[in-house]
Amino acid sequence: MAQFTAEELLLAPQKYEYLDHTADVQLHSWGDNLQEAFEQCGMAMFAYMTEIESVEIKQCEEIEAVGDDLEGLLFHFLDELLFLFSCDPFLICSKLTITEFITGPEFRIKCKCYGEEFVIGKHPQGTEVKAITYSAMQIVNQPENKRFELFVIIDI
């Protein structure tokens, strides 16, 4: 098993919720900056699939995502996370740390994904996420509240 620092094992506070949407679910996340809002949106997706409290940090995988704009970057970031869960090693994450976040003129993310292999019996089975959508996707900057908010509908 890999060794992790105390900082790597420290989980971020929850800054997301789920909003009802016809036949799907809308992820709503927020953060003090855009990078934190992206990390929280990824965590919201994983938490919809299982109870995050049941996920130990035993391994770390890295992903990269690129997009033509912020919405495309968010879509591809979540899609890469879903791919990580859907293919070997079937990684379910309890922590995401974006290590590179470029938002113009090119749009790129590199992210460390901490968690373990999803195991039925150990991890309560939530709802399967089939796909990420662009439908009603919003990235909102709220300077008066000093936070960014993201809204993403996922196909379940």
PDB file of C-alpha atoms in Angstrom:
ATOM      1  CA  MET A   1       0.000   0.000   0.000  1.00  0.00           C
ATOM      2  CA  ALA A   2       1.255   3.488  -0.830  1.00  0.00           C
ATOM      3  CA  GLN A   3       2.364   5.877   1.887  1.00  0.00           C
ATOM      4  CA  PHE A   4       0.650   9.276   2.058  1.00  0.00           C
ATOM      5  CA  THR A   5       1.442  12.460   3.964  1.00  0.00           C
ATOM      6  CA  ALA A   6      -0.931  13.783   6.630  1.00  0.00           C
ATOM      7  CA  GLU A   7      -1.913  16.572   4.215  1.00  0.00           C
ATOM      8  CA  GLU A   8      -2.789  14.060   1.491  1.00  0.00           C
ATOM      9  CA  LEU A   9      -5.034  12.191   3.962  1.00  0.00           C
ATOM     10  CA  LEU A  10      -6.855  15.352   5.099  1.00  0.00           C
ATOM     11  CA  LEU A  11     -10.285  15.579   3.452  1.00  0.00           C
ATOM     12  CA  ALA A  12     -11.791  18.878   2.299  1.00  0.00           C
ATOM     13  CA  PRO A  13     -15.049  20.137   3.815  1.00  0.00           C
ATOM     14  CA  GLN A  14     -18.167  19.378   1.752  1.00  0.00           C
ATOM     15  CA  LYS A  15     -19.223  22.282  -0.451  1.00  0.00           C
ATOM     16  CA  TYR A  16     -21.825  20.677  -2.686  1.00  0.00           C
ATOM     17  CA  GLU A  17     -25.441  19.578  -2.804  1.00  0.00           C
ATOM     18  CA  TYR A  18     -27.845  17.820  -5.134  1.00  0.00           C
ATOM     19  CA  LEU A  19     -30.722  19.576  -6.869  1.00  0.00           C
ATOM     20  CA  ASP A  20     -33.701  17.721  -8.279  1.00  0.00           C
ATOM     21  CA  HIS A  21     -33.986  17.505 -12.030  1.00  0.00           C
ATOM     22  CA  THR A  22     -36.390  15.498 -14.176  1.00  0.00           C
ATOM     23  CA  ALA A  23     -34.978  11.945 -14.526  1.00  0.00           C
ATOM     24  CA  ASP A  24     -31.444  13.155 -13.732  1.00  0.00           C
ATOM     25  CA  VAL A  25     -29.651  14.987 -10.938  1.00  0.00           C
ATOM     26  CA  GLN A  26     -27.981  18.362 -10.894  1.00  0.00           C
ATOM     27  CA  LEU A  27     -24.696  18.746  -9.040  1.00  0.00           C
ATOM     28  CA  HIS A  28     -24.276  22.135  -7.377  1.00  0.00           C
ATOM     29  CA  SER A  29     -20.830  22.876  -5.993  1.00  0.00           C
ATOM     30  CA  TRP A  30     -19.051  25.986  -4.818  1.00  0.00           C
ATOM     31  CA  GLY A  31     -15.657  27.149  -3.674  1.00  0.00           C
ATOM     32  CA  ASP A  32     -13.636  30.186  -2.698  1.00  0.00           C
ATOM     33  CA  ASN A  33     -12.040  29.960  -6.147  1.00  0.00           C
ATOM     34  CA  LEU A  34     -12.799  28.211  -9.413  1.00  0.00           C
ATOM     35  CA  GLN A  35     -10.311  25.413  -8.757  1.00  0.00           C
ATOM     36  CA  GLU A  36     -11.972  24.520  -5.443  1.00  0.00           C
ATOM     37  CA  ALA A  37     -15.412  24.588  -7.089  1.00  0.00           C
ATOM     38  CA  PHE A  38     -14.143  22.106  -9.728  1.00  0.00           C
ATOM     39  CA  GLU A  39     -12.718  19.792  -7.040  1.00  0.00           C
ATOM     40  CA  GLN A  40     -16.002  19.945  -5.112  1.00  0.00           C
ATOM     41  CA  CYS A  41     -18.018  19.147  -8.249  1.00  0.00           C
ATOM     42  CA  GLY A  42     -15.923  16.027  -8.801  1.00  0.00           C
ATOM     43  CA  MET A  43     -16.425  15.012  -5.184  1.00  0.00           C
ATOM     44  CA  ALA A  44     -20.180  15.569  -5.505  1.00  0.00           C
ATOM     45  CA  MET A  45     -20.239  13.068  -8.363  1.00  0.00           C
ATOM     46  CA  PHE A  46     -18.300  10.435  -6.393  1.00  0.00           C
ATOM     47  CA  ALA A  47     -20.458  11.009  -3.299  1.00  0.00           C
ATOM     48  CA  TYR A  48     -23.560  10.356  -5.418  1.00  0.00           C
ATOM     49  CA  MET A  49     -22.151   6.934  -6.304  1.00  0.00           C
ATOM     50  CA  THR A  50     -21.305   5.861  -2.727  1.00  0.00           C
ATOM     51  CA  GLU A  51     -20.924   7.126   0.832  1.00  0.00           C
ATOM     52  CA  ILE A  52     -17.584   8.918   0.768  1.00  0.00           C
ATOM     53  CA  GLU A  53     -17.008   8.141   4.459  1.00  0.00           C
ATOM     54  CA  SER A  54     -16.547   4.466   3.476  1.00  0.00           C
ATOM     55  CA  VAL A  55     -13.706   5.271   1.063  1.00  0.00           C
ATOM     56  CA  GLU A  56     -10.155   4.991   2.370  1.00  0.00           C
ATOM     57  CA  ILE A  57      -7.159   6.619   0.729  1.00  0.00           C
ATOM     58  CA  LYS A  58      -5.108   3.642  -0.431  1.00  0.00           C
ATOM     59  CA  GLN A  59      -3.984   4.743  -3.875  1.00  0.00           C
ATOM     60  CA  CYS A  60      -3.578   7.808  -6.024  1.00  0.00           C
ATOM     61  CA  GLU A  61      -4.146   8.120  -9.754  1.00  0.00           C
ATOM     62  CA  GLU A  62      -3.583  11.222 -11.883  1.00  0.00           C
ATOM     63  CA  ILE A  63      -5.833  12.475 -14.646  1.00  0.00           C
ATOM     64  CA  GLU A  64      -5.588  15.255 -17.194  1.00  0.00           C
ATOM     65  CA  ALA A  65      -8.380  17.094 -18.945  1.00  0.00           C
ATOM     66  CA  VAL A  66      -8.448  19.803 -21.601  1.00  0.00           C
ATOM     67  CA  GLY A  67     -11.237  21.896 -23.049  1.00  0.00           C
ATOM     68  CA  ASP A  68     -11.879  24.735 -25.491  1.00  0.00           C
ATOM     69  CA  ASP A  69     -13.454  26.886 -22.749  1.00  0.00           C
ATOM     70  CA  LEU A  70     -14.384  26.628 -19.058  1.00  0.00           C
ATOM     71  CA  GLU A  71     -17.544  24.609 -19.697  1.00  0.00           C
ATOM     72  CA  GLY A  72     -15.651  22.194 -21.928  1.00  0.00           C
ATOM     73  CA  LEU A  73     -12.930  21.897 -19.286  1.00  0.00           C
ATOM     74  CA  LEU A  74     -15.513  21.105 -16.586  1.00  0.00           C
ATOM     75  CA  PHE A  75     -17.221  18.538 -18.830  1.00  0.00           C
ATOM     76  CA  HIS A  76     -13.960  16.764 -19.708  1.00  0.00           C
ATOM     77  CA  PHE A  77     -12.710  16.898 -16.097  1.00  0.00           C
ATOM     78  CA  LEU A  78     -15.839  15.143 -14.813  1.00  0.00           C
ATOM     79  CA  ASP A  79     -15.786  12.741 -17.767  1.00  0.00           C
ATOM     80  CA  GLU A  80     -12.187  11.735 -16.950  1.00  0.00           C
ATOM     81  CA  LEU A  81     -13.177  11.144 -13.315  1.00  0.00           C
ATOM     82  CA  LEU A  82     -16.130   9.003 -14.433  1.00  0.00           C
ATOM     83  CA  PHE A  83     -13.812   7.051 -16.747  1.00  0.00           C
ATOM     84  CA  LEU A  84     -11.426   6.474 -13.814  1.00  0.00           C
ATOM     85  CA  PHE A  85     -14.307   4.979 -11.846  1.00  0.00           C
ATOM     86  CA  SER A  86     -15.704   2.955 -14.773  1.00  0.00           C
ATOM     87  CA  CYS A  87     -12.453   1.266 -15.837  1.00  0.00           C
ATOM     88  CA  ASP A  88      -9.754  -0.638 -14.035  1.00  0.00           C
ATOM     89  CA  PRO A  89      -8.793   0.158 -11.260  1.00  0.00           C
ATOM     90  CA  PHE A  90     -12.464   1.204 -10.641  1.00  0.00           C
ATOM     91  CA  LEU A  91     -11.217   4.024  -8.412  1.00  0.00           C
ATOM     92  CA  ILE A  92     -13.748   5.683  -6.111  1.00  0.00           C
ATOM     93  CA  CYS A  93     -12.287   8.885  -4.704  1.00  0.00           C
ATOM     94  CA  SER A  94     -12.597  10.544  -1.327  1.00  0.00           C
ATOM     95  CA  LYS A  95     -10.261  13.408  -2.216  1.00  0.00           C
ATOM     96  CA  LEU A  96      -9.341  15.334  -5.351  1.00  0.00           C
ATOM     97  CA  THR A  97      -6.434  17.762  -5.568  1.00  0.00           C
ATOM     98  CA  ILE A  98      -6.035  19.800  -8.737  1.00  0.00           C
ATOM     99  CA  THR A  99      -2.307  20.340  -9.244  1.00  0.00           C
ATOM    100  CA  GLU A 100      -2.506  22.339 -12.485  1.00  0.00           C
ATOM    101  CA  PHE A 101      -5.380  24.637 -13.409  1.00  0.00           C
ATOM    102  CA  ILE A 102      -4.966  26.717 -16.573  1.00  0.00           C
ATOM    103  CA  THR A 103      -7.971  28.762 -17.699  1.00  0.00           C
ATOM    104  CA  GLY A 104      -6.780  30.617 -20.746  1.00  0.00           C
ATOM    105  CA  PRO A 105      -5.792  30.913 -23.475  1.00  0.00           C
ATOM    106  CA  GLU A 106      -5.638  27.113 -23.214  1.00  0.00           C
ATOM    107  CA  PHE A 107      -7.773  25.259 -20.693  1.00  0.00           C
ATOM    108  CA  ARG A 108      -6.149  22.360 -18.843  1.00  0.00           C
ATOM    109  CA  ILE A 109      -6.419  20.492 -15.541  1.00  0.00           C
ATOM    110  CA  LYS A 110      -4.144  17.966 -13.902  1.00  0.00           C
ATOM    111  CA  CYS A 111      -5.592  16.303 -10.828  1.00  0.00           C
ATOM    112  CA  LYS A 112      -4.493  13.789  -8.194  1.00  0.00           C
ATOM    113  CA  CYS A 113      -7.333  11.431  -7.340  1.00  0.00           C
ATOM    114  CA  TYR A 114      -7.103   9.731  -3.936  1.00  0.00           C
ATOM    115  CA  GLY A 115      -9.196   6.734  -2.971  1.00  0.00           C
ATOM    116  CA  GLU A 116      -9.436   3.004  -3.433  1.00  0.00           C
ATOM    117  CA  GLU A 117     -10.922   0.373  -5.688  1.00  0.00           C
ATOM    118  CA  PHE A 118     -14.724   0.303  -5.472  1.00  0.00           C
ATOM    119  CA  VAL A 119     -15.831  -2.924  -3.766  1.00  0.00           C
ATOM    120  CA  ILE A 120     -19.509  -3.869  -3.420  1.00  0.00           C
ATOM    121  CA  GLY A 121     -20.092  -4.783   0.197  1.00  0.00           C
ATOM    122  CA  LYS A 122     -17.509  -2.368   1.536  1.00  0.00           C
ATOM    123  CA  HIS A 123     -18.840   0.664  -0.319  1.00  0.00           C
ATOM    124  CA  PRO A 124     -22.604   1.259  -0.222  1.00  0.00           C
ATOM    125  CA  GLN A 125     -23.900   1.357  -3.762  1.00  0.00           C
ATOM    126  CA  GLY A 126     -25.418   4.732  -4.603  1.00  0.00           C
ATOM    127  CA  THR A 127     -26.692   5.676  -8.036  1.00  0.00           C
ATOM    128  CA  GLU A 128     -24.809   4.834 -11.213  1.00  0.00           C
ATOM    129  CA  VAL A 129     -23.675   7.857 -13.180  1.00  0.00           C
ATOM    130  CA  LYS A 130     -23.992   7.096 -16.885  1.00  0.00           C
ATOM    131  CA  ALA A 131     -22.682  10.335 -18.380  1.00  0.00           C
ATOM    132  CA  ILE A 132     -21.876  13.995 -17.897  1.00  0.00           C
ATOM    133  CA  THR A 133     -24.016  16.480 -19.861  1.00  0.00           C
ATOM    134  CA  TYR A 134     -23.695  20.067 -21.077  1.00  0.00           C
ATOM    135  CA  SER A 135     -27.426  20.561 -20.425  1.00  0.00           C
ATOM    136  CA  ALA A 136     -28.000  23.673 -18.255  1.00  0.00           C
ATOM    137  CA  MET A 137     -24.294  23.726 -17.268  1.00  0.00           C
ATOM    138  CA  GLN A 138     -23.407  26.945 -15.479  1.00  0.00           C
ATOM    139  CA  ILE A 139     -20.220  28.427 -14.071  1.00  0.00           C
ATOM    140  CA  VAL A 140     -21.101  31.427 -11.936  1.00  0.00           C
ATOM    141  CA  ASN A 141     -18.676  33.942 -10.451  1.00  0.00           C
ATOM    142  CA  GLN A 142     -20.203  35.662  -7.405  1.00  0.00           C
ATOM    143  CA  PRO A 143     -17.712  38.392  -6.441  1.00  0.00           C
ATOM    144  CA  GLU A 144     -20.077  39.761  -3.775  1.00  0.00           C
ATOM    145  CA  ASN A 145     -19.989  36.382  -1.977  1.00  0.00           C
ATOM    146  CA  LYS A 146     -16.339  35.756  -2.900  1.00  0.00           C
ATOM    147  CA  ARG A 147     -17.168  32.364  -4.380  1.00  0.00           C
ATOM    148  CA  PHE A 148     -17.673  30.437  -7.584  1.00  0.00           C
ATOM    149  CA  GLU A 149     -20.617  28.086  -8.172  1.00  0.00           C
ATOM    150  CA  LEU A 150     -20.970  25.248 -10.647  1.00  0.00           C
ATOM    151  CA  PHE A 151     -24.150  23.541 -11.851  1.00  0.00           C
ATOM    152  CA  VAL A 152     -23.853  20.304 -13.840  1.00  0.00           C
ATOM    153  CA  ILE A 153     -26.549  17.786 -14.777  1.00  0.00           C
ATOM    154  CA  ILE A 154     -25.395  14.184 -14.770  1.00  0.00           C
ATOM    155  CA  ASP A 155     -27.256  11.382 -16.539  1.00  0.00           C
ATOM    156  CA  ILE A 156     -28.184   8.634 -14.078  1.00  0.00           C
TER     157      ILE A 156
END
